[in-house]
Coordinates of C-alpha atoms and ligand atoms in Angstrom, one line a residue:
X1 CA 146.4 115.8 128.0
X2 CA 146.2 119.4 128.9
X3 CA 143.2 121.2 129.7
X4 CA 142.7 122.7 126.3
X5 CA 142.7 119.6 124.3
X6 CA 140.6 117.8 127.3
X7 CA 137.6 120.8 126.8
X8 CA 137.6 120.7 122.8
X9 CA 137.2 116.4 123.1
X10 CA 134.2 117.4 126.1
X11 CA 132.7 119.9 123.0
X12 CA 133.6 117.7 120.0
X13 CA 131.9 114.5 122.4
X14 CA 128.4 117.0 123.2
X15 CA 128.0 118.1 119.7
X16 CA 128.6 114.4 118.7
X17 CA 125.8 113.6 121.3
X18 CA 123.3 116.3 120.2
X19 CA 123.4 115.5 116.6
X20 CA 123.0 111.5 117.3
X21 CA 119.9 112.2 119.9
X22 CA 116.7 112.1 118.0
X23 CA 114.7 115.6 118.4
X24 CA 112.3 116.2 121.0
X25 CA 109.2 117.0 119.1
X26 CA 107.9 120.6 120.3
X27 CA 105.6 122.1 117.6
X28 CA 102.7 120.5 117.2
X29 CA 101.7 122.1 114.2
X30 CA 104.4 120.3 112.2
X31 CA 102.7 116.9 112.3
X32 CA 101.3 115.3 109.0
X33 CA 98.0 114.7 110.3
X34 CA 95.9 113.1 108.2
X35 CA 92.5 113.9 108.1
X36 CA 94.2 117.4 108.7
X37 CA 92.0 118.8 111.7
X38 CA 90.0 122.0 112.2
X39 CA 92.2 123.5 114.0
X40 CA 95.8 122.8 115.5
X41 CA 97.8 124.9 117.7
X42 CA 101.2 124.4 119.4
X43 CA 102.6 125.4 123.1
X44 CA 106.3 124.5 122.3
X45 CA 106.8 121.9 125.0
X46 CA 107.0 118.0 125.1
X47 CA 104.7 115.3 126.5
X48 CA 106.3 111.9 127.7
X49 CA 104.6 108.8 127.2
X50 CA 106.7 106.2 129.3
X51 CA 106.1 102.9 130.6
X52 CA 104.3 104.8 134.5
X53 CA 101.7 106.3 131.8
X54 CA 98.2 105.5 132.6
X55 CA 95.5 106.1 130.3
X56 CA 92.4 107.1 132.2
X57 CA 88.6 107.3 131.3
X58 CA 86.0 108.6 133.1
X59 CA 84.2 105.9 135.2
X60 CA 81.1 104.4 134.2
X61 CA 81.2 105.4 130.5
X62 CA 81.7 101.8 129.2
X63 CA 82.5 103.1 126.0
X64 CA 85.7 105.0 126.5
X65 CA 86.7 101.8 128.5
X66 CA 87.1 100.5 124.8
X67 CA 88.8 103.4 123.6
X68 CA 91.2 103.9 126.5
X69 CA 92.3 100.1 126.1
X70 CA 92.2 100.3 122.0
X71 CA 94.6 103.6 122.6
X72 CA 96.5 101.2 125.5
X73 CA 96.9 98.5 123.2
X74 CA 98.3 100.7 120.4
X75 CA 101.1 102.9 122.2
X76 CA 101.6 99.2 123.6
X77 CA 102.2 98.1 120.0
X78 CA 104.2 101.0 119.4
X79 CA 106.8 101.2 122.2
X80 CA 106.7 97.6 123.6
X81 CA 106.0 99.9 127.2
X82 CA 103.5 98.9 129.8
X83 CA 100.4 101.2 129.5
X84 CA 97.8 100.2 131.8
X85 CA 94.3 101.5 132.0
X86 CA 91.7 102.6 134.8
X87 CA 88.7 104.2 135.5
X88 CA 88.9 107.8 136.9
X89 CA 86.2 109.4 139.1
X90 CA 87.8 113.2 138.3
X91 CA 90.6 114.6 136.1
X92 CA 94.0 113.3 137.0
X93 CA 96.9 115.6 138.0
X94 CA 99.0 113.3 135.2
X95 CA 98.9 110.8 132.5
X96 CA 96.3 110.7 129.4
X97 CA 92.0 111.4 130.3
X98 CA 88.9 110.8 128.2
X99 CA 86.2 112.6 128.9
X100 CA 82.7 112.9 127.7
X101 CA 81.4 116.8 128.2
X102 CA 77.9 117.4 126.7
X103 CA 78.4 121.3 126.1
X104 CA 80.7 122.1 123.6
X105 CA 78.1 122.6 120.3
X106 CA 81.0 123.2 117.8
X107 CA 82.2 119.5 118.1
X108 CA 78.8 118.2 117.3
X109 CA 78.2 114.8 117.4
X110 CA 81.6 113.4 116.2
X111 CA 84.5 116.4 117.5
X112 CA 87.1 116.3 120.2
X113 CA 89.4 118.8 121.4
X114 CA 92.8 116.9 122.4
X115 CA 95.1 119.2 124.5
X116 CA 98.4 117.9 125.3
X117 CA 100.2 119.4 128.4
X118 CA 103.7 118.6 129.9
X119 CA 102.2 116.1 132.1
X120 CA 98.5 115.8 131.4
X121 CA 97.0 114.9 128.2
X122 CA 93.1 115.0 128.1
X123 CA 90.4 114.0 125.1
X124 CA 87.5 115.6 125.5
X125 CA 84.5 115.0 123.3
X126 CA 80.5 114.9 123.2
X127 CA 80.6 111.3 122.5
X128 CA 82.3 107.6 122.2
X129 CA 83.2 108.0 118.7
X130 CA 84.4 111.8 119.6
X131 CA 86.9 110.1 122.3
X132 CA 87.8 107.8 119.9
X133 CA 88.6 110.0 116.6
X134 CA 91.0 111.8 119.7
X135 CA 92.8 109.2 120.8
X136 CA 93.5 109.0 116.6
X137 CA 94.6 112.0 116.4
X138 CA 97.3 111.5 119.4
X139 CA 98.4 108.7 117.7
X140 CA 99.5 110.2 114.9
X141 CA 102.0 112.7 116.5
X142 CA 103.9 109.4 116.8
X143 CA 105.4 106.5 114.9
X144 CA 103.9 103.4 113.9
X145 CA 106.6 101.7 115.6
X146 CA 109.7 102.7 117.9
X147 CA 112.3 101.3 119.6
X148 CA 111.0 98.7 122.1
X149 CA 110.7 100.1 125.6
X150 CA 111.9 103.6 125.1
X151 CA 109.9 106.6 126.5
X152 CA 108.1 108.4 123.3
X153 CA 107.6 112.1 123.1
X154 CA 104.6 113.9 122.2
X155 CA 104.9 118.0 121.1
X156 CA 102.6 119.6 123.2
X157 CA 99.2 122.1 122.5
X158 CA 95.5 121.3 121.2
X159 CA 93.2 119.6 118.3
X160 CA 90.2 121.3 118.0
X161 CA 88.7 119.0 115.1
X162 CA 85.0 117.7 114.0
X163 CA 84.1 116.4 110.2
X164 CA 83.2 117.5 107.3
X165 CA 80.1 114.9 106.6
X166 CA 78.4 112.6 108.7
X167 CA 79.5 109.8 106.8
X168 CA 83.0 108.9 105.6
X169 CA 83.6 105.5 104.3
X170 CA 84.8 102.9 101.7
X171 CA 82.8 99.6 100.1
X172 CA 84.1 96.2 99.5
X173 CA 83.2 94.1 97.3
X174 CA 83.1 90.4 98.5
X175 CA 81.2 89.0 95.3
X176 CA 83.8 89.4 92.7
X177 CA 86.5 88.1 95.5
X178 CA 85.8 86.8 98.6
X179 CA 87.8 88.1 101.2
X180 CA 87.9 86.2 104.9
X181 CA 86.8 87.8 108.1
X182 CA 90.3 88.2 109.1
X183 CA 91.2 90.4 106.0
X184 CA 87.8 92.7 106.4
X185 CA 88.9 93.0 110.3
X186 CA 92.5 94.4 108.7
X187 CA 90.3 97.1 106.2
X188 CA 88.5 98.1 109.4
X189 CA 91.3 99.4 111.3
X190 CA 93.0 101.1 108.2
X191 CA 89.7 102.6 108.1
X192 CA 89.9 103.8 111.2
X193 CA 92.9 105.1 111.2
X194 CA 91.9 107.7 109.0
X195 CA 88.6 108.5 111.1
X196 CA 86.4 106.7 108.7
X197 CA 83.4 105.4 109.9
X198 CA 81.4 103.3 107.7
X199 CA 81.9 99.9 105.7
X200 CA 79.6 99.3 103.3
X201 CA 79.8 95.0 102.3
X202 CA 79.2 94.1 99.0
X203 CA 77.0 90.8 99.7
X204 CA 76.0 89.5 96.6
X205 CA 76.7 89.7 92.9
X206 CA 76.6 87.8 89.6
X207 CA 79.4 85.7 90.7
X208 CA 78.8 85.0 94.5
X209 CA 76.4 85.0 97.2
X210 CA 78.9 85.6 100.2
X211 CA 75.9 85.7 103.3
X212 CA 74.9 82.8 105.1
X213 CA 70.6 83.0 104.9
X214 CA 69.1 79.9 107.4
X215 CA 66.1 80.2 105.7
X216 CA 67.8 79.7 102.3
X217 CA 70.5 77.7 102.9
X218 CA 71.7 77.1 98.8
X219 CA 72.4 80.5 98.4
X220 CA 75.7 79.9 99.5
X221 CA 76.2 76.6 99.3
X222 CA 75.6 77.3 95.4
X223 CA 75.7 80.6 95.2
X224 CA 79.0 80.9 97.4
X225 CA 80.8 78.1 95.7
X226 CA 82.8 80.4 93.3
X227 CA 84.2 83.5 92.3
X228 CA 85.4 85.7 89.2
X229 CA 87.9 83.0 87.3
X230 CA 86.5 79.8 89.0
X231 CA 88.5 79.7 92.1
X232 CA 86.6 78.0 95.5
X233 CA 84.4 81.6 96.4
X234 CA 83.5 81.3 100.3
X235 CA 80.8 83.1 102.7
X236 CA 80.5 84.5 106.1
X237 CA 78.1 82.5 108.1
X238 CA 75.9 84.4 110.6
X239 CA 78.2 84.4 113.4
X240 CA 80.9 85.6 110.9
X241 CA 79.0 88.6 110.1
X242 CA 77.9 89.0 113.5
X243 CA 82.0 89.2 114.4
X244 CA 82.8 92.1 111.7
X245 CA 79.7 93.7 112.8
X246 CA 81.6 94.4 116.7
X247 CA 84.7 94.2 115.0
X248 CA 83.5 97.5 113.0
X249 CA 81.5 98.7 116.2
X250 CA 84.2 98.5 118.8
X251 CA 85.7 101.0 116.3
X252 CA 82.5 103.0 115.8
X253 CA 82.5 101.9 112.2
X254 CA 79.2 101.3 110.9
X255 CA 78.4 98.2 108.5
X256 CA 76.3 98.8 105.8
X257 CA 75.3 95.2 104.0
X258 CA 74.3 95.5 100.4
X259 CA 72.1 92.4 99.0
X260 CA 72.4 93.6 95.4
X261 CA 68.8 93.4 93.1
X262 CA 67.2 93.1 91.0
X263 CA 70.0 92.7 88.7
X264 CA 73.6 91.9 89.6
X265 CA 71.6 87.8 90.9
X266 CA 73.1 85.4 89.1
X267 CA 75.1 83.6 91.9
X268 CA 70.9 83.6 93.5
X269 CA 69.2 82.5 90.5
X270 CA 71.9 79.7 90.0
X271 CA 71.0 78.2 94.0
X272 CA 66.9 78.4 93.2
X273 CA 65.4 77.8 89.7
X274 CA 62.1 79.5 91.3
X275 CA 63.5 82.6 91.3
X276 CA 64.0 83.1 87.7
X277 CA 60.7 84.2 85.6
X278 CA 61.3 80.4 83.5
X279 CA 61.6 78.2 86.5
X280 CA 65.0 76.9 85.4
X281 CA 68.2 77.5 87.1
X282 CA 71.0 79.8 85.6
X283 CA 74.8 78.3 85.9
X284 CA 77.4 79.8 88.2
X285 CA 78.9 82.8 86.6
X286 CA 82.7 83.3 87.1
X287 CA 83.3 86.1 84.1
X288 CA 83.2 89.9 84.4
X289 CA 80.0 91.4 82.0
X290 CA 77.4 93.4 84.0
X291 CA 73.9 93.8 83.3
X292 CA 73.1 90.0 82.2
X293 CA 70.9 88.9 85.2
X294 CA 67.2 89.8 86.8
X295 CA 65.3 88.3 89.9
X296 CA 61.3 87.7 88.3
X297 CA 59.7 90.7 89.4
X298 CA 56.3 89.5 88.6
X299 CA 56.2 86.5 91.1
X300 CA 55.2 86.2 94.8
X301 CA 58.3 84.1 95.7
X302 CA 60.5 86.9 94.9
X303 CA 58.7 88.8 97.5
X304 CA 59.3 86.1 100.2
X305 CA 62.6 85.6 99.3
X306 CA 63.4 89.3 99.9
X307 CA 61.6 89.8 102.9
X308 CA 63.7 86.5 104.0
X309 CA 67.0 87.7 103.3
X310 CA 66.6 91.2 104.7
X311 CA 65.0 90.2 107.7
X312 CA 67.5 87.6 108.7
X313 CA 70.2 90.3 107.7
X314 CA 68.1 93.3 109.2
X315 CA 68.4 91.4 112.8
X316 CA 72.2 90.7 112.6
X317 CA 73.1 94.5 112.0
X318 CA 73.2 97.8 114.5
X319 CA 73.3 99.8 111.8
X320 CA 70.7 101.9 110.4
X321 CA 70.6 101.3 107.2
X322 CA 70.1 98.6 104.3
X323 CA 71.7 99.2 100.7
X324 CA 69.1 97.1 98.2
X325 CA 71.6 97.4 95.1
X326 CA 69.3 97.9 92.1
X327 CA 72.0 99.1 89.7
X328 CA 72.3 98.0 86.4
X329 CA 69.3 95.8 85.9
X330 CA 69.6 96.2 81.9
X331 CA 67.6 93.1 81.6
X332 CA 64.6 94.3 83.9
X333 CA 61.4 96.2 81.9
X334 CA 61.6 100.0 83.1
X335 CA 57.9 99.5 85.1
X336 CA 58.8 96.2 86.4
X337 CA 62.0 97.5 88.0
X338 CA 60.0 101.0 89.5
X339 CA 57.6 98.2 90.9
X340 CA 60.3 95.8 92.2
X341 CA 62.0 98.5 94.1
X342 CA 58.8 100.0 95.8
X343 CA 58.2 96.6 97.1
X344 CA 61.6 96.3 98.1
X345 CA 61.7 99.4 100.4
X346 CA 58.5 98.6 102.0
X347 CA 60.1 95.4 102.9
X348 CA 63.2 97.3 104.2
X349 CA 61.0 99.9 105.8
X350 CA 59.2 97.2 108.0
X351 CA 62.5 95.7 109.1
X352 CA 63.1 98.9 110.4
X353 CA 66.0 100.0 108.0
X354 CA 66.4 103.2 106.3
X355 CA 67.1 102.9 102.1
X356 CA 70.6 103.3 100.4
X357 CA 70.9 102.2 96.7
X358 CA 72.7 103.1 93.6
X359 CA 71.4 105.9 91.5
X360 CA 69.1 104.2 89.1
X361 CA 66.5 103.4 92.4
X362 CA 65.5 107.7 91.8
X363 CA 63.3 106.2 89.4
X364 CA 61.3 104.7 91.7
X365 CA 59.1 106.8 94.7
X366 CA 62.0 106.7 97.0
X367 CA 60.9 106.4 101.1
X368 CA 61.4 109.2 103.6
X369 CA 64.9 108.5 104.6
X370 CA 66.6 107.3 101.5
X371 CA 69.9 107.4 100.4
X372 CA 71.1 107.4 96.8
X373 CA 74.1 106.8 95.9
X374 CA 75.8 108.6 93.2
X375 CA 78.2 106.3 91.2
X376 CA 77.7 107.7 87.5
X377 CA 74.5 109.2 86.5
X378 CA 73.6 113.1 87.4
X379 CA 70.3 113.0 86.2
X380 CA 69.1 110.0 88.4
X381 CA 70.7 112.0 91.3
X382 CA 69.1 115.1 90.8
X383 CA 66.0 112.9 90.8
X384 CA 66.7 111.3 93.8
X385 CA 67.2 115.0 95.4
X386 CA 64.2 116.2 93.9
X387 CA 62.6 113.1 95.5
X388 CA 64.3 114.3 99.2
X389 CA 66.7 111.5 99.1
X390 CA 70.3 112.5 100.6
X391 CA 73.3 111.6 97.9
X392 CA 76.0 109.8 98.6
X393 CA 79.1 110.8 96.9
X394 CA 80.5 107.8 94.9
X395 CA 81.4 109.4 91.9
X396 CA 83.4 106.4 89.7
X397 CA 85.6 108.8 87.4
X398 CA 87.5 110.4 91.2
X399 CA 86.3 107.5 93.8
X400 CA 86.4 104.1 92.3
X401 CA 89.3 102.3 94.0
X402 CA 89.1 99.6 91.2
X403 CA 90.3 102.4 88.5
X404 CA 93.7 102.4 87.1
X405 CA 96.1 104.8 88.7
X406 CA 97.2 104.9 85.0
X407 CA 98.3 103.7 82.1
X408 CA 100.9 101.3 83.5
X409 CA 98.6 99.9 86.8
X410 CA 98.3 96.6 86.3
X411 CA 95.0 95.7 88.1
X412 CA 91.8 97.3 88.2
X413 CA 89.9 98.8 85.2
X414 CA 89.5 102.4 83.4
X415 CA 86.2 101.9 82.3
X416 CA 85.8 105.1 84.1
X417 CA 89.3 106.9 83.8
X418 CA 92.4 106.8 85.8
X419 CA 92.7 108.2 89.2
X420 CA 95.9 109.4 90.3
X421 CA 96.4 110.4 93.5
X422 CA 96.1 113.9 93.0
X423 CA 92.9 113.2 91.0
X424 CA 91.7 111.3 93.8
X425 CA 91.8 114.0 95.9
X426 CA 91.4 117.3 93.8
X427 CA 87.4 117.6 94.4
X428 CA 85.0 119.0 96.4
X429 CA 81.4 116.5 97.0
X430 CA 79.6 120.0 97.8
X431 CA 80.5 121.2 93.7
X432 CA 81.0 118.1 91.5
X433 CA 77.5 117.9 90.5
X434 CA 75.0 120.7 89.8
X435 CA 71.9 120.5 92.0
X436 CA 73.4 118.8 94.9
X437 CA 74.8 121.0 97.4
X438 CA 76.7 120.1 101.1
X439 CA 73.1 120.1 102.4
X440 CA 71.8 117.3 100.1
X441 CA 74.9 115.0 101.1
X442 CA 75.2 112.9 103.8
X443 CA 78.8 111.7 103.1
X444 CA 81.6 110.2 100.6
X445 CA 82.1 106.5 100.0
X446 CA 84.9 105.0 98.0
X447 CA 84.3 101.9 96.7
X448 CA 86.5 98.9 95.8
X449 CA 85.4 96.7 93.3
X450 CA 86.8 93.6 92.9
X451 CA 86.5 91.9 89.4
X452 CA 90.8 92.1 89.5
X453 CA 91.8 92.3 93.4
X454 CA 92.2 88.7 94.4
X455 CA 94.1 89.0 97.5
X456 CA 95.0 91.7 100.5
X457 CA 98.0 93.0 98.8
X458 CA 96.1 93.8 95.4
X459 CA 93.7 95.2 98.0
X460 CA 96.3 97.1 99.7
X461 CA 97.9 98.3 96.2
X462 CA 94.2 100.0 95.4
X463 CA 93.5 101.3 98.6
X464 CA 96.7 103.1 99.6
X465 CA 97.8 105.4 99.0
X466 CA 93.9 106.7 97.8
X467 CA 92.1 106.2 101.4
X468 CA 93.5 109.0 103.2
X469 CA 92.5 111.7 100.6
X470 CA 88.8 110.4 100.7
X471 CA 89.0 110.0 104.6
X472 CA 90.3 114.3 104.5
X473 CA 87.4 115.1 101.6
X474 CA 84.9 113.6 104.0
X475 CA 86.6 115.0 107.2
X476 CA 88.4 118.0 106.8
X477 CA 86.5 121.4 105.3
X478 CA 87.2 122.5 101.5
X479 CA 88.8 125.6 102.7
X480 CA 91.7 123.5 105.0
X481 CA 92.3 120.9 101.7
X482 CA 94.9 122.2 99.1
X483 CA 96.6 119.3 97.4
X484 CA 100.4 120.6 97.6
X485 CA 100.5 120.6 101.1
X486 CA 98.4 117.3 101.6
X487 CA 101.1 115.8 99.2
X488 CA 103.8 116.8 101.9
X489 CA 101.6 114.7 104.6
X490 CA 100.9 111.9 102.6
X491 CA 104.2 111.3 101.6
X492 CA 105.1 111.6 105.7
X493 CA 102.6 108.6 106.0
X494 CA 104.5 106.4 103.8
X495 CA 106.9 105.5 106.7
X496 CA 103.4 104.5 108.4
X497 CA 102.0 102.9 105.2
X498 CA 105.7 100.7 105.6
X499 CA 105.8 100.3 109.4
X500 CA 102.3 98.4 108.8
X501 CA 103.3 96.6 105.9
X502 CA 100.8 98.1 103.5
X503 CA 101.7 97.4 99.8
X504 CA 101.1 100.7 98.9
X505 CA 101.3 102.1 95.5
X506 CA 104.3 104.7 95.4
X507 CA 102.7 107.6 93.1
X508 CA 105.7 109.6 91.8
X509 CA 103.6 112.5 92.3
X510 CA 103.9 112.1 96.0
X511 CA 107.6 113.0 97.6
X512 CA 107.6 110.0 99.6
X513 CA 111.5 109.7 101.7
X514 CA 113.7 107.5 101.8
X515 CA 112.9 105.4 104.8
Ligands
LIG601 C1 79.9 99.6 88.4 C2 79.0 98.3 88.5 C3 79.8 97.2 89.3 C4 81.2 97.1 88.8 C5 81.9 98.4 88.9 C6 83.3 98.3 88.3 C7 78.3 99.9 89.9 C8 77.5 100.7 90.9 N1 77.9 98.8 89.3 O1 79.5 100.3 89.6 O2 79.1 96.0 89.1 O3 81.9 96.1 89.5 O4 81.3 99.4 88.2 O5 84.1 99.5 88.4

């Protein structure tokens, strides 16, 4: 060969090379982060996570102990490389830091600021959850999953980032379906994914009692028997709960259990005749209608009964609230259910728990420290305001997971519309209704009911791809949320939604690639 040819095979081989080499991600800005963060900027360099990296935390802060080997065990998952973990008495010169600093006020309770250098990458924030909603964000300038043991690269700059509302989370209903400790464990860390931090447990319903109560064993032994269409219903026993509980925690998810009343009791007036106002027990319901059932709010032993169950729940959860229910109680006299839920909060109240319930309890004198949630009616929320109650933004025509996407979808309901993806994620909480402003709100929750999800995938199918708008409307601020470009993102996510084999719903409104 002469030298000629052999140079244009040495060019023809390099650009061969180049075009075949995956790019070295360098702008930082480019990244479909979802919740999309306060603030991002970019340094056009690389960061090289390889199997030397260490992930450091600042010793003695037990806390970022757990994030530092949650963030471990995930770029382990990722890469298949060794990542290991140790305390750190100062910053290191190398490798990835988190680090609690007290004095940045911007960040608030919940910010970071992740800055990514060539060789250093630090988290700082004011707390554990701050550290953790970090080591989030770093996660998702890279894949899901990449080749097994090869060094990942990480576009270099900073995240200055903090939420919208204190509160961001989603609901599950366990009545309608029960769904096993193993599948709420799965709903947690898709939760927290997406920076979400609460889970708020649908306990009890017509159609099942899902919590184990010592003190009233039937409940689900009767009450937990079955489920919407007859199948074999289940319940957590205490340890159960007590598992999701630091399941949720280690991810600084807060559990919020629901014990649904006065209405919504069948599956509880079925396991004790003394509960109902005739003395005579009601029949396991495994059908859909609402609105049918009412504990007797006139007797003493519905009193006990309460203070029972919340008191043995109370005890088994960190967080600081208790949701009593007390929607659609069509079958309970207007007084009787004002009176049933002012006793019910004082029992709540003296199990030191603070008050969430649907909208309807604004009719009764709502506690200091109560939360309504709004799910459908804007005169019982402006009530509740009026009252000094915080809202919780639940509206069913844009948040109900259960609706229909739409026309075609074949599970869920459209009792309240369909919600499309972009409808989904086209509001602001601070605007929808008139009279509640940002300052009345204390978060968003989307809830999923469950009279048609019987399994994770129908779950899954709801869920995604729906849970990352609400985690951005309850994270991000209204002026950094414009749907065309969160489209872009979302559809970025669906090699994620894929790589953890979520059976998402593919929205042809969403450009989602060919992966
Ligand atoms: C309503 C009702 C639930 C249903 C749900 C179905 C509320 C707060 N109560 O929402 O019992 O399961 O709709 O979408």
């Amino acid at each position: 060969m002469n030298n000629k040819i052999k140079w244009l095979f040495g060019i023809v081989a390099l650009l061969f090379l180049a075009a075949c080499t995956p790019k070295t991600p360098t702008d930082l800005t480019q990244t479909s982060f979802i919740p999309q963060p306060a603030s991002v900027t970019a340094t056009g360099d690389a960061y090289k996570v390889s199997a030397s990296t260490v992930i450091y935390f600042q010793a003695g802060v037990e806390g970022l102990e757990h994030t530092a080997v949650y963030l471990a065990g995930q770029l382990i998952e990722i890469s298949g490389l060794t990542i290991s973990v140790q305390a750190a008495e100062k910053v290191p010169s190398r490798g990835i830091y988190l680090e609690i600093t007290g004095n940045d006020v911007e960040l608030g309770n919940e910010g970071y600021e992740l800055n990514i250098g060539k060789k250093l990458v630090t988290i700082k924030a004011g707390s554990e959850a701050g550290c953790f909603y970090g080591a989030q964000t770093l996660l998702q300038t890279l894949p899901v999953k990449a080749a097994d043991g090869e060094a990942l690269t990480i576009a270099t700059g900073t995240a200055r980032d903090y939420p919208e509302y204190a509160y961001r989370g989603t609901m599950l209903d366990v009545a309608r379906h029960f769904f096993s400790v193993e599948d709420v464990k799965r709903v947690i860390d898709l939760l927290a994914v997406y920076k979400m931090n609460a889970l708020h447990l649908h306990l009890s319903d017509d159609q099942g009692w899902r919590i184990e109560i010592k003190s009233w064993p039937m409940l689900t032994e009767i009450g937990g028997s079955t489920e919407v269409g007859g199948g074999e219903g289940g319940f957590y026993t205490q340890e159960d709960y007590a598992e999701i509980v630091d399941y949720a925690q280690e991810r600084h998810i807060t559990i919020i259990p629901e014990i649904d009343m006065p209405g919504h009791t069948n599956a509880a007036l079925a396991s004790y005749a003394e509960l109902n106002c005739d003395g005579k027990a009601r029949k396991l319901y495994t059908g859909t209608d609402v609105g049918f059932s009412t504990l007797c709010t006139d007797k003493d032993i519905t009193y006990r009964f309460v203070e029972d169950v919340v008191s043995e729940i109370a005890a088994l959860t960190p967080g600081p609230w208790f949701h009593v229910g007390g929607d659609e109680s069509h079958v309970t006299a207007h007084d009787d259910y004002v009176y049933f839920v002012n006793r019910v909060q004082e029992i709540v109240v003296k199990y030191g728990k603070k008050i969430f319930g649907w909208d309807e309890i604004a009719n009764a004198n709502l506690v200091e420290g109560t939360t309504v949630q709004f799910w459908d009616d804007v005169e019982n929320t402006t009530m509740g305001v009026e009252k000094g109650a915080k809202v919780l933004m639940s509206p069913s025509a844009r948040a109900y997971l259960d609706m229909h996407y739409d026309s075609t979808s074949l599970l869920g309901l459209h009792w309240a519309g369909y919600i499309e993806v972009d409808h989904a994620y086209t509001w602001d909480p601070a605007t929808l209704v008139e009279g509640v402003t940002k300052e009345n709100i204390l978060g968003v929750e989307a809830p999923l009911w469950t009279e048609t999800i019987t399994d994770m995938d129908e779950l899954e199918y709801m869920v995604f791809p729906r849970l990352p708008g609400y985690a951005e409307i309850g994270w991000t601020a209204p002026a950094l949320r414009d749907w065309e470009t969160y489209k872009l993102r979302l559809a970025d996510h669906g090699k994620r939604f894929e790589d953890l084999n979520i059976d998402f719903y593919r929205s042809a409104l969403v450009p989602w690639g060919e992966y």
